[in-house]
Amino acid sequence: MNTTKIGWIGLGNMGIPMAGQLITAGYSVTAYNRSKAKESALKEMGAEIALTPAELLEETDVVFVMVSDDQAISEIFGGEEGLLQAKTSDKIIINMSTVSPKISKEMAGRCRDKESFYLDAPVSGSVKQAETGQLVIMVGGEEEIFEKVKPILEKLGKLAMLVGSYGAGNTAKLAINSLLALYAQGLAETVVFANQNGIETADLLNLINNAAIGNIFTKIKGDAIIGDNYKAAFALKHIVKDLGLAKDEGISSPLAKTAYETFKNAEAGYGEEDIIAIIKALK
Ligand code: NAP
């Protein structure tokens, strides 16, 4: 049994399997989620539940945050019962959410004022990788703190890599998700074009997945298209957020611009469905 006490905030599609991995690895985990119904899944896996983020930080050593966006981070850290209200110091807070580099720099400074430590550590991979500890984790922050928590990060991912100072993990993640958007839109457009010209989806995907351009993404999302299963593993609304953040950081290349417009236009109809539901908007 590992003696580091873990806190986990954010029990969405990613948070539940990731926190579950740490329980399986033998850590004691205390969890908090804004809407209480989602906490029961983790309780059943053996987690304790905290009533507020501040209480959770006081009771644990290393706290992970896996929530939607900058707004959620502002509330989890700066809210009335937020992390920054905790009467404690020397804690490590690891923000794994995909958010802006700007908010990471701000929260790193505010944690330092409270004599605690911050790392931004967003992840590449989705629910399947979260369930098997196969995520790719990109970290911004101080090397000494990163080295301290690396063994825990390695329970969540197959690679945990420090890429720079505060916010650098977020920048790397926005770059990667720009490519993700291009993959999703590209795959969807390819299927639509083939269908319009008489090729069955399953036949096309069989070809793609056996060809050099096939990859884990085309396999997983191809199966989703064939099965007509658009339940969110990675919600389409999140890629709109990420492309918007990349835009704020200055991305202005032709494909990134087009992808942002395509996904933004699809958000009203398909935002809660999976990213690959972009195919429905393109049809
Ligand atoms: P999700 O299923 O939509 O869950 C979002 C979580 O954030 C929920 O726990 C939600 O609480 C919480 N939250 C949202 N707004 C909040 C607020 N204002 N205050 C407090 N809590 C708030 O999202 P997810 O798919 O797990 O993704 C989480 C993060 O990881 C996002 O930044 C996403 O871009 C990133 N990510 C996702 C994937 C993926 O494949 N899903 C992959 C890589 C990275 P409630 O339950 O109360 O709503």
mmCIF file of C-alpha atoms and ligand atoms in Angstrom:
data_model
loop_
_atom_site.group_PDB
_atom_site.id
_atom_site.type_symbol
_atom_site.label_atom_id
_atom_site.label_comp_id
_atom_site.label_asym_id
_atom_site.label_seq_id
_atom_site.Cartn_x
_atom_site.Cartn_y
_atom_site.Cartn_z
ATOM 1 C CA MET A 1 0.000 0.000 0.000
ATOM 2 C CA ASN A 2 1.451 3.369 -0.995
ATOM 3 C CA THR A 3 1.444 5.900 1.837
ATOM 4 C CA THR A 4 0.982 9.079 -0.279
ATOM 5 C CA LYS A 5 -2.616 10.207 0.198
ATOM 6 C CA ILE A 6 -4.213 11.148 -3.098
ATOM 7 C CA GLY A 7 -7.023 13.635 -3.654
ATOM 8 C CA TRP A 8 -9.014 13.592 -6.914
ATOM 9 C CA ILE A 9 -11.237 16.418 -8.156
ATOM 10 C CA GLY A 10 -13.386 15.936 -11.255
ATOM 11 C CA LEU A 11 -15.196 12.673 -11.940
ATOM 12 C CA GLY A 12 -16.146 13.009 -15.599
ATOM 13 C CA ASN A 13 -15.449 10.606 -18.454
ATOM 14 C CA MET A 14 -11.702 10.774 -17.749
ATOM 15 C CA GLY A 15 -11.614 11.425 -14.005
ATOM 16 C CA ILE A 16 -13.425 8.238 -12.969
ATOM 17 C CA PRO A 17 -11.162 5.738 -14.775
ATOM 18 C CA MET A 18 -7.999 7.717 -13.895
ATOM 19 C CA ALA A 19 -8.812 7.903 -10.183
ATOM 20 C CA GLY A 20 -9.815 4.231 -10.416
ATOM 21 C CA GLN A 21 -6.323 3.381 -11.723
ATOM 22 C CA LEU A 22 -4.760 4.937 -8.615
ATOM 23 C CA ILE A 23 -7.074 2.954 -6.322
ATOM 24 C CA THR A 24 -6.125 -0.218 -8.217
ATOM 25 C CA ALA A 25 -2.451 0.716 -7.777
ATOM 26 C CA GLY A 26 -2.968 0.697 -4.000
ATOM 27 C CA TYR A 27 -3.256 4.409 -3.207
ATOM 28 C CA SER A 28 -5.766 5.750 -0.733
ATOM 29 C CA VAL A 29 -7.924 8.166 -2.755
ATOM 30 C CA THR A 30 -10.300 10.870 -1.546
ATOM 31 C CA ALA A 31 -12.538 12.340 -4.245
ATOM 32 C CA TYR A 32 -14.699 15.404 -4.852
ATOM 33 C CA ASN A 33 -17.061 16.188 -7.724
ATOM 34 C CA ARG A 34 -19.326 19.206 -8.142
ATOM 35 C CA SER A 35 -22.400 17.077 -8.883
ATOM 36 C CA LYS A 36 -22.650 14.459 -6.152
ATOM 37 C CA ALA A 37 -24.232 11.632 -8.207
ATOM 38 C CA LYS A 38 -20.931 10.911 -9.986
ATOM 39 C CA GLU A 39 -19.125 10.331 -6.677
ATOM 40 C CA SER A 40 -20.916 7.024 -6.047
ATOM 41 C CA ALA A 41 -18.930 5.203 -8.776
ATOM 42 C CA LEU A 42 -15.684 6.055 -6.997
ATOM 43 C CA LYS A 43 -17.075 5.295 -3.559
ATOM 44 C CA GLU A 44 -17.897 1.806 -4.809
ATOM 45 C CA MET A 45 -14.250 1.419 -5.870
ATOM 46 C CA GLY A 46 -13.169 2.242 -2.310
ATOM 47 C CA ALA A 47 -12.607 6.023 -2.327
ATOM 48 C CA GLU A 48 -13.415 8.399 0.512
ATOM 49 C CA ILE A 49 -15.461 11.490 -0.375
ATOM 50 C CA ALA A 50 -14.638 15.077 0.640
ATOM 51 C CA LEU A 51 -17.311 17.755 0.879
ATOM 52 C CA THR A 52 -15.243 20.592 -0.611
ATOM 53 C CA PRO A 53 -11.987 21.044 -2.570
ATOM 54 C CA ALA A 54 -10.464 22.846 0.454
ATOM 55 C CA GLU A 55 -11.287 19.943 2.792
ATOM 56 C CA LEU A 56 -9.888 17.487 0.230
ATOM 57 C CA LEU A 57 -6.553 19.344 0.053
ATOM 58 C CA GLU A 58 -6.294 19.464 3.854
ATOM 59 C CA GLU A 59 -6.803 15.691 4.080
ATOM 60 C CA THR A 60 -4.411 14.587 1.327
ATOM 61 C CA ASP A 61 -0.826 15.083 0.036
ATOM 62 C CA VAL A 62 -1.132 15.193 -3.755
ATOM 63 C CA VAL A 63 -4.305 16.462 -5.424
ATOM 64 C CA PHE A 64 -5.221 15.813 -9.057
ATOM 65 C CA VAL A 65 -7.702 18.060 -10.859
ATOM 66 C CA MET A 66 -9.448 16.771 -14.001
ATOM 67 C CA VAL A 67 -12.262 19.176 -14.924
ATOM 68 C CA SER A 68 -13.561 20.775 -18.112
ATOM 69 C CA ASP A 69 -12.082 24.193 -18.697
ATOM 70 C CA ASP A 70 -10.600 27.471 -17.390
ATOM 71 C CA GLN A 71 -13.916 28.439 -15.777
ATOM 72 C CA ALA A 72 -14.005 25.164 -13.819
ATOM 73 C CA ILE A 73 -10.375 25.669 -12.733
ATOM 74 C CA SER A 74 -11.150 29.196 -11.500
ATOM 75 C CA GLU A 75 -14.010 27.809 -9.407
ATOM 76 C CA ILE A 76 -12.154 24.747 -8.072
ATOM 77 C CA PHE A 77 -9.124 26.817 -7.047
ATOM 78 C CA GLY A 78 -10.617 30.229 -6.272
ATOM 79 C CA GLY A 79 -14.165 29.399 -5.121
ATOM 80 C CA GLU A 80 -15.394 30.069 -1.574
ATOM 81 C CA GLU A 81 -14.530 26.514 -0.570
ATOM 82 C CA GLY A 82 -11.864 26.126 -3.249
ATOM 83 C CA LEU A 83 -8.350 24.691 -2.990
ATOM 84 C CA LEU A 84 -6.815 28.095 -2.249
ATOM 85 C CA GLN A 85 -9.001 28.423 0.860
ATOM 86 C CA ALA A 86 -7.418 25.334 2.476
ATOM 87 C CA LYS A 87 -5.539 25.909 5.712
ATOM 88 C CA THR A 88 -2.502 23.920 4.703
ATOM 89 C CA SER A 89 0.862 24.106 2.905
ATOM 90 C CA ASP A 90 3.445 21.893 1.182
ATOM 91 C CA LYS A 91 0.854 20.136 -0.956
ATOM 92 C CA ILE A 92 1.259 19.288 -4.655
ATOM 93 C CA ILE A 93 -1.647 20.114 -6.984
ATOM 94 C CA ILE A 94 -1.530 18.524 -10.433
ATOM 95 C CA ASN A 95 -3.924 20.004 -12.966
ATOM 96 C CA MET A 96 -4.540 17.406 -15.697
ATOM 97 C CA SER A 97 -7.398 19.302 -17.371
ATOM 98 C CA THR A 98 -6.906 20.726 -20.866
ATOM 99 C CA VAL A 99 -6.859 24.449 -20.098
ATOM 100 C CA SER A 100 -4.989 27.579 -21.146
ATOM 101 C CA PRO A 101 -1.286 28.101 -20.347
ATOM 102 C CA LYS A 102 -2.375 31.460 -18.913
ATOM 103 C CA ILE A 103 -4.543 29.985 -16.170
ATOM 104 C CA SER A 104 -1.809 27.495 -15.250
ATOM 105 C CA LYS A 105 0.701 30.325 -14.791
ATOM 106 C CA GLU A 106 -1.820 32.188 -12.640
ATOM 107 C CA MET A 107 -2.682 29.162 -10.463
ATOM 108 C CA ALA A 108 1.003 28.186 -10.111
ATOM 109 C CA GLY A 109 1.637 31.666 -8.666
ATOM 110 C CA ARG A 110 -1.344 31.488 -6.328
ATOM 111 C CA CYS A 111 -0.283 28.016 -5.088
ATOM 112 C CA ARG A 112 3.229 29.347 -4.454
ATOM 113 C CA ASP A 113 1.712 32.172 -2.356
ATOM 114 C CA LYS A 114 0.089 29.423 -0.240
ATOM 115 C CA GLU A 115 3.433 27.551 0.004
ATOM 116 C CA SER A 116 2.162 24.683 -2.103
ATOM 117 C CA PHE A 117 3.216 23.481 -5.566
ATOM 118 C CA TYR A 118 1.472 23.335 -8.953
ATOM 119 C CA LEU A 119 2.081 21.284 -12.085
ATOM 120 C CA ASP A 120 0.072 21.387 -15.306
ATOM 121 C CA ALA A 121 -0.099 17.823 -16.609
ATOM 122 C CA PRO A 122 -2.684 17.428 -19.375
ATOM 123 C CA VAL A 123 -3.055 14.082 -21.072
ATOM 124 C CA SER A 124 -3.265 12.667 -24.567
ATOM 125 C CA GLY A 125 -5.443 9.580 -24.973
ATOM 126 C CA SER A 126 -9.073 9.026 -24.157
ATOM 127 C CA VAL A 127 -11.249 6.827 -21.950
ATOM 128 C CA LYS A 128 -9.740 3.521 -23.188
ATOM 129 C CA GLN A 129 -6.195 4.696 -22.403
ATOM 130 C CA ALA A 130 -7.366 6.113 -19.051
ATOM 131 C CA GLU A 131 -8.851 2.728 -18.118
ATOM 132 C CA THR A 132 -5.574 0.928 -18.810
ATOM 133 C CA GLY A 133 -3.027 3.468 -17.543
ATOM 134 C CA GLN A 134 -1.780 4.108 -21.088
ATOM 135 C CA LEU A 135 -2.148 7.895 -21.285
ATOM 136 C CA VAL A 136 0.609 10.228 -22.466
ATOM 137 C CA ILE A 137 1.205 12.971 -19.897
ATOM 138 C CA MET A 138 2.901 16.285 -20.704
ATOM 139 C CA VAL A 139 4.034 18.332 -17.736
ATOM 140 C CA GLY A 140 4.843 21.984 -17.055
ATOM 141 C CA GLY A 141 6.448 23.097 -13.790
ATOM 142 C CA GLU A 142 9.485 22.579 -11.566
ATOM 143 C CA GLU A 143 11.643 19.523 -12.226
ATOM 144 C CA GLU A 144 12.047 18.686 -8.523
ATOM 145 C CA ILE A 145 8.270 18.510 -8.019
ATOM 146 C CA PHE A 146 7.802 16.556 -11.253
ATOM 147 C CA GLU A 147 10.363 13.947 -10.118
ATOM 148 C CA LYS A 148 8.534 13.588 -6.779
ATOM 149 C CA VAL A 149 5.214 12.702 -8.398
ATOM 150 C CA LYS A 150 6.506 10.881 -11.494
ATOM 151 C CA PRO A 151 5.939 7.414 -9.953
ATOM 152 C CA ILE A 152 2.260 8.318 -9.440
ATOM 153 C CA LEU A 153 1.923 9.759 -12.956
ATOM 154 C CA GLU A 154 3.389 6.502 -14.281
ATOM 155 C CA LYS A 155 0.390 4.643 -12.858
ATOM 156 C CA LEU A 156 -1.820 6.777 -15.121
ATOM 157 C CA GLY A 157 0.263 6.916 -18.263
ATOM 158 C CA LYS A 158 2.815 5.004 -20.328
ATOM 159 C CA LEU A 159 4.811 8.248 -20.684
ATOM 160 C CA ALA A 160 5.092 11.216 -18.304
ATOM 161 C CA MET A 161 7.383 13.914 -19.645
ATOM 162 C CA LEU A 162 8.413 17.360 -18.377
ATOM 163 C CA VAL A 163 8.313 19.765 -21.336
ATOM 164 C CA GLY A 164 9.033 23.137 -19.673
ATOM 165 C CA SER A 165 7.888 25.567 -17.020
ATOM 166 C CA TYR A 166 4.307 26.350 -15.918
ATOM 167 C CA GLY A 167 1.875 26.251 -18.842
ATOM 168 C CA ALA A 168 4.228 24.323 -21.145
ATOM 169 C CA GLY A 169 2.214 21.128 -20.651
ATOM 170 C CA ASN A 170 -0.910 23.011 -21.733
ATOM 171 C CA THR A 171 0.825 24.417 -24.819
ATOM 172 C CA ALA A 172 1.996 20.931 -25.875
ATOM 173 C CA LYS A 173 -1.534 19.591 -25.336
ATOM 174 C CA LEU A 174 -3.125 22.330 -27.480
ATOM 175 C CA ALA A 175 -0.671 21.500 -30.275
ATOM 176 C CA ILE A 176 -1.551 17.798 -30.057
ATOM 177 C CA ASN A 177 -5.290 18.466 -29.992
ATOM 178 C CA SER A 178 -5.033 20.608 -33.093
ATOM 179 C CA LEU A 179 -3.742 17.477 -34.827
ATOM 180 C CA LEU A 180 -6.536 15.440 -33.214
ATOM 181 C CA ALA A 181 -9.145 17.779 -34.723
ATOM 182 C CA LEU A 182 -7.543 17.409 -38.166
ATOM 183 C CA TYR A 183 -7.534 13.601 -37.816
ATOM 184 C CA ALA A 184 -11.209 13.533 -36.799
ATOM 185 C CA GLN A 185 -12.342 15.889 -39.537
ATOM 186 C CA GLY A 186 -10.131 14.147 -42.103
ATOM 187 C CA LEU A 187 -11.471 10.687 -41.254
ATOM 188 C CA ALA A 188 -15.066 11.938 -41.291
ATOM 189 C CA GLU A 189 -14.649 13.701 -44.661
ATOM 190 C CA THR A 190 -13.008 10.598 -46.146
ATOM 191 C CA VAL A 191 -15.894 8.342 -45.072
ATOM 192 C CA VAL A 192 -18.508 10.809 -46.351
ATOM 193 C CA PHE A 193 -16.765 11.099 -49.740
ATOM 194 C CA ALA A 194 -16.450 7.305 -50.096
ATOM 195 C CA ASN A 195 -20.118 6.741 -49.107
ATOM 196 C CA GLN A 196 -21.301 9.370 -51.589
ATOM 197 C CA ASN A 197 -19.523 7.397 -54.293
ATOM 198 C CA GLY A 198 -20.869 3.980 -53.398
ATOM 199 C CA ILE A 199 -18.222 2.580 -51.018
ATOM 200 C CA GLU A 200 -19.489 0.957 -47.785
ATOM 201 C CA THR A 201 -18.130 2.442 -44.550
ATOM 202 C CA ALA A 202 -16.995 -0.946 -43.191
ATOM 203 C CA ASP A 203 -15.115 -1.759 -46.420
ATOM 204 C CA LEU A 204 -13.381 1.623 -46.456
ATOM 205 C CA LEU A 205 -12.335 1.316 -42.815
ATOM 206 C CA ASN A 206 -11.052 -2.197 -43.367
ATOM 207 C CA LEU A 207 -8.815 -0.780 -46.092
ATOM 208 C CA ILE A 208 -7.685 2.221 -44.023
ATOM 209 C CA ASN A 209 -6.920 0.132 -40.944
ATOM 210 C CA ASN A 210 -4.768 -2.267 -42.959
ATOM 211 C CA ALA A 211 -2.989 0.536 -44.800
ATOM 212 C CA ALA A 212 -0.065 2.691 -43.664
ATOM 213 C CA ILE A 213 -2.446 5.542 -42.799
ATOM 214 C CA GLY A 214 -4.404 3.396 -40.327
ATOM 215 C CA ASN A 215 -3.763 3.965 -36.616
ATOM 216 C CA ILE A 216 -5.352 3.520 -33.175
ATOM 217 C CA PHE A 217 -7.506 6.596 -33.830
ATOM 218 C CA THR A 218 -8.905 5.354 -37.154
ATOM 219 C CA LYS A 219 -9.586 1.939 -35.532
ATOM 220 C CA ILE A 220 -11.435 3.276 -32.453
ATOM 221 C CA LYS A 221 -13.339 6.054 -34.228
ATOM 222 C CA GLY A 222 -13.945 3.871 -37.294
ATOM 223 C CA ASP A 223 -15.633 1.293 -35.042
ATOM 224 C CA ALA A 224 -17.735 4.111 -33.534
ATOM 225 C CA ILE A 225 -18.872 5.226 -37.000
ATOM 226 C CA ILE A 226 -19.695 1.659 -38.079
ATOM 227 C CA GLY A 227 -21.589 1.016 -34.826
ATOM 228 C CA ASP A 228 -23.390 4.353 -35.056
ATOM 229 C CA ASN A 229 -22.116 4.976 -31.496
ATOM 230 C CA TYR A 230 -21.528 8.663 -30.808
ATOM 231 C CA LYS A 231 -21.628 8.511 -26.989
ATOM 232 C CA ALA A 232 -18.922 10.947 -25.852
ATOM 233 C CA ALA A 233 -15.537 9.487 -24.976
ATOM 234 C CA PHE A 234 -14.138 12.938 -25.821
ATOM 235 C CA ALA A 235 -17.033 15.357 -26.195
ATOM 236 C CA LEU A 236 -17.101 17.456 -29.368
ATOM 237 C CA LYS A 237 -17.619 20.582 -27.236
ATOM 238 C CA HIS A 238 -14.167 19.980 -25.678
ATOM 239 C CA ILE A 239 -12.364 20.104 -29.044
ATOM 240 C CA VAL A 240 -14.118 23.406 -29.777
ATOM 241 C CA LYS A 241 -12.734 24.666 -26.451
ATOM 242 C CA ASP A 242 -9.231 23.370 -27.265
ATOM 243 C CA LEU A 243 -9.153 24.813 -30.795
ATOM 244 C CA GLY A 244 -10.343 28.115 -29.317
ATOM 245 C CA LEU A 245 -7.514 28.024 -26.762
ATOM 246 C CA ALA A 246 -4.987 27.202 -29.514
ATOM 247 C CA LYS A 247 -6.359 30.158 -31.475
ATOM 248 C CA ASP A 248 -5.856 32.384 -28.412
ATOM 249 C CA GLU A 249 -2.238 31.156 -28.293
ATOM 250 C CA GLY A 250 -1.747 32.280 -31.903
ATOM 251 C CA ILE A 251 -2.397 29.225 -34.071
ATOM 252 C CA SER A 252 -3.525 30.525 -37.452
ATOM 253 C CA SER A 253 -2.528 27.876 -39.988
ATOM 254 C CA PRO A 254 -5.028 27.074 -42.778
ATOM 255 C CA LEU A 255 -6.094 23.631 -41.485
ATOM 256 C CA ALA A 256 -6.413 24.777 -37.863
ATOM 257 C CA LYS A 257 -8.623 27.691 -38.941
ATOM 258 C CA THR A 258 -10.886 25.433 -41.001
ATOM 259 C CA ALA A 259 -11.143 22.828 -38.236
ATOM 260 C CA TYR A 260 -12.100 25.478 -35.686
ATOM 261 C CA GLU A 261 -14.917 26.729 -37.936
ATOM 262 C CA THR A 262 -16.153 23.213 -38.736
ATOM 263 C CA PHE A 263 -16.288 22.077 -35.106
ATOM 264 C CA LYS A 264 -17.659 25.406 -33.860
ATOM 265 C CA ASN A 265 -20.538 25.164 -36.377
ATOM 266 C CA ALA A 266 -21.254 21.579 -35.254
ATOM 267 C CA GLU A 267 -21.227 22.357 -31.521
ATOM 268 C CA ALA A 268 -24.861 23.449 -31.156
ATOM 269 C CA GLY A 269 -26.140 20.187 -32.641
ATOM 270 C CA TYR A 270 -23.499 17.682 -31.519
ATOM 271 C CA GLY A 271 -21.499 19.262 -28.660
ATOM 272 C CA GLU A 272 -22.408 16.592 -26.093
ATOM 273 C CA GLU A 273 -21.648 13.720 -28.496
ATOM 274 C CA ASP A 274 -18.214 12.321 -29.305
ATOM 275 C CA ILE A 275 -15.712 14.282 -31.439
ATOM 276 C CA ILE A 276 -16.292 11.865 -34.323
ATOM 277 C CA ALA A 277 -19.965 12.976 -34.447
ATOM 278 C CA ILE A 278 -18.462 15.650 -36.732
ATOM 279 C CA ILE A 279 -19.319 13.140 -39.466
ATOM 280 C CA LYS A 280 -23.036 13.793 -38.827
ATOM 281 C CA ALA A 281 -22.522 17.520 -39.308
ATOM 282 C CA LEU A 282 -20.583 16.907 -42.539
ATOM 283 C CA LYS A 283 -23.183 14.558 -44.066
HETATM 284 P P1 NAP B 1 -16.418 15.624 -18.724
HETATM 285 O O1 NAP B 1 -16.796 14.192 -18.806
HETATM 286 O O2 NAP B 1 -17.215 16.644 -19.431
HETATM 287 O O3 NAP B 1 -16.311 15.992 -17.151
HETATM 288 C C1 NAP B 1 -16.039 17.295 -16.751
HETATM 289 C C2 NAP B 1 -15.764 17.353 -15.264
HETATM 290 O O4 NAP B 1 -15.505 18.736 -14.914
HETATM 291 C C3 NAP B 1 -16.947 16.903 -14.394
HETATM 292 O O5 NAP B 1 -16.435 16.300 -13.225
HETATM 293 C C4 NAP B 1 -17.623 18.245 -14.076
HETATM 294 O O6 NAP B 1 -18.397 18.240 -12.902
HETATM 295 C C5 NAP B 1 -16.401 19.119 -13.875
HETATM 296 N N1 NAP B 1 -16.743 20.542 -13.997
HETATM 297 C C6 NAP B 1 -17.131 21.195 -15.118
HETATM 298 N N2 NAP B 1 -17.363 22.506 -14.852
HETATM 299 C C7 NAP B 1 -17.117 22.660 -13.523
HETATM 300 C C8 NAP B 1 -17.166 23.769 -12.644
HETATM 301 N N3 NAP B 1 -17.503 24.989 -13.089
HETATM 302 N N4 NAP B 1 -16.839 23.568 -11.340
HETATM 303 C C9 NAP B 1 -16.491 22.339 -10.900
HETATM 304 N N5 NAP B 1 -16.417 21.240 -11.671
HETATM 305 C C10 NAP B 1 -16.723 21.405 -12.978
HETATM 306 O O7 NAP B 1 -14.915 15.848 -19.217
HETATM 307 P P2 NAP B 1 -13.767 14.772 -19.477
HETATM 308 O O8 NAP B 1 -13.980 14.157 -20.807
HETATM 309 O O9 NAP B 1 -13.565 13.931 -18.256
HETATM 310 O O10 NAP B 1 -12.522 15.769 -19.663
HETATM 311 C C11 NAP B 1 -11.923 16.442 -18.568
HETATM 312 C C12 NAP B 1 -10.761 17.273 -19.122
HETATM 313 O O11 NAP B 1 -9.833 16.401 -19.770
HETATM 314 C C13 NAP B 1 -11.182 18.316 -20.165
HETATM 315 O O12 NAP B 1 -10.369 19.448 -20.013
HETATM 316 C C14 NAP B 1 -10.911 17.600 -21.478
HETATM 317 O O13 NAP B 1 -10.673 18.531 -22.529
HETATM 318 C C15 NAP B 1 -9.679 16.799 -21.123
HETATM 319 N N6 NAP B 1 -9.471 15.558 -21.895
HETATM 320 C C16 NAP B 1 -10.523 14.737 -22.187
HETATM 321 C C17 NAP B 1 -10.271 13.574 -22.925
HETATM 322 C C18 NAP B 1 -11.383 12.634 -23.286
HETATM 323 O O14 NAP B 1 -11.166 11.810 -24.190
HETATM 324 N N7 NAP B 1 -12.543 12.693 -22.665
HETATM 325 C C19 NAP B 1 -8.973 13.257 -23.346
HETATM 326 C C20 NAP B 1 -7.928 14.088 -23.001
HETATM 327 C C21 NAP B 1 -8.189 15.248 -22.273
HETATM 328 P P3 NAP B 1 -19.982 17.878 -12.970
HETATM 329 O O15 NAP B 1 -20.046 16.388 -12.966
HETATM 330 O O16 NAP B 1 -20.525 18.509 -11.756
HETATM 331 O O17 NAP B 1 -20.513 18.491 -14.242
#
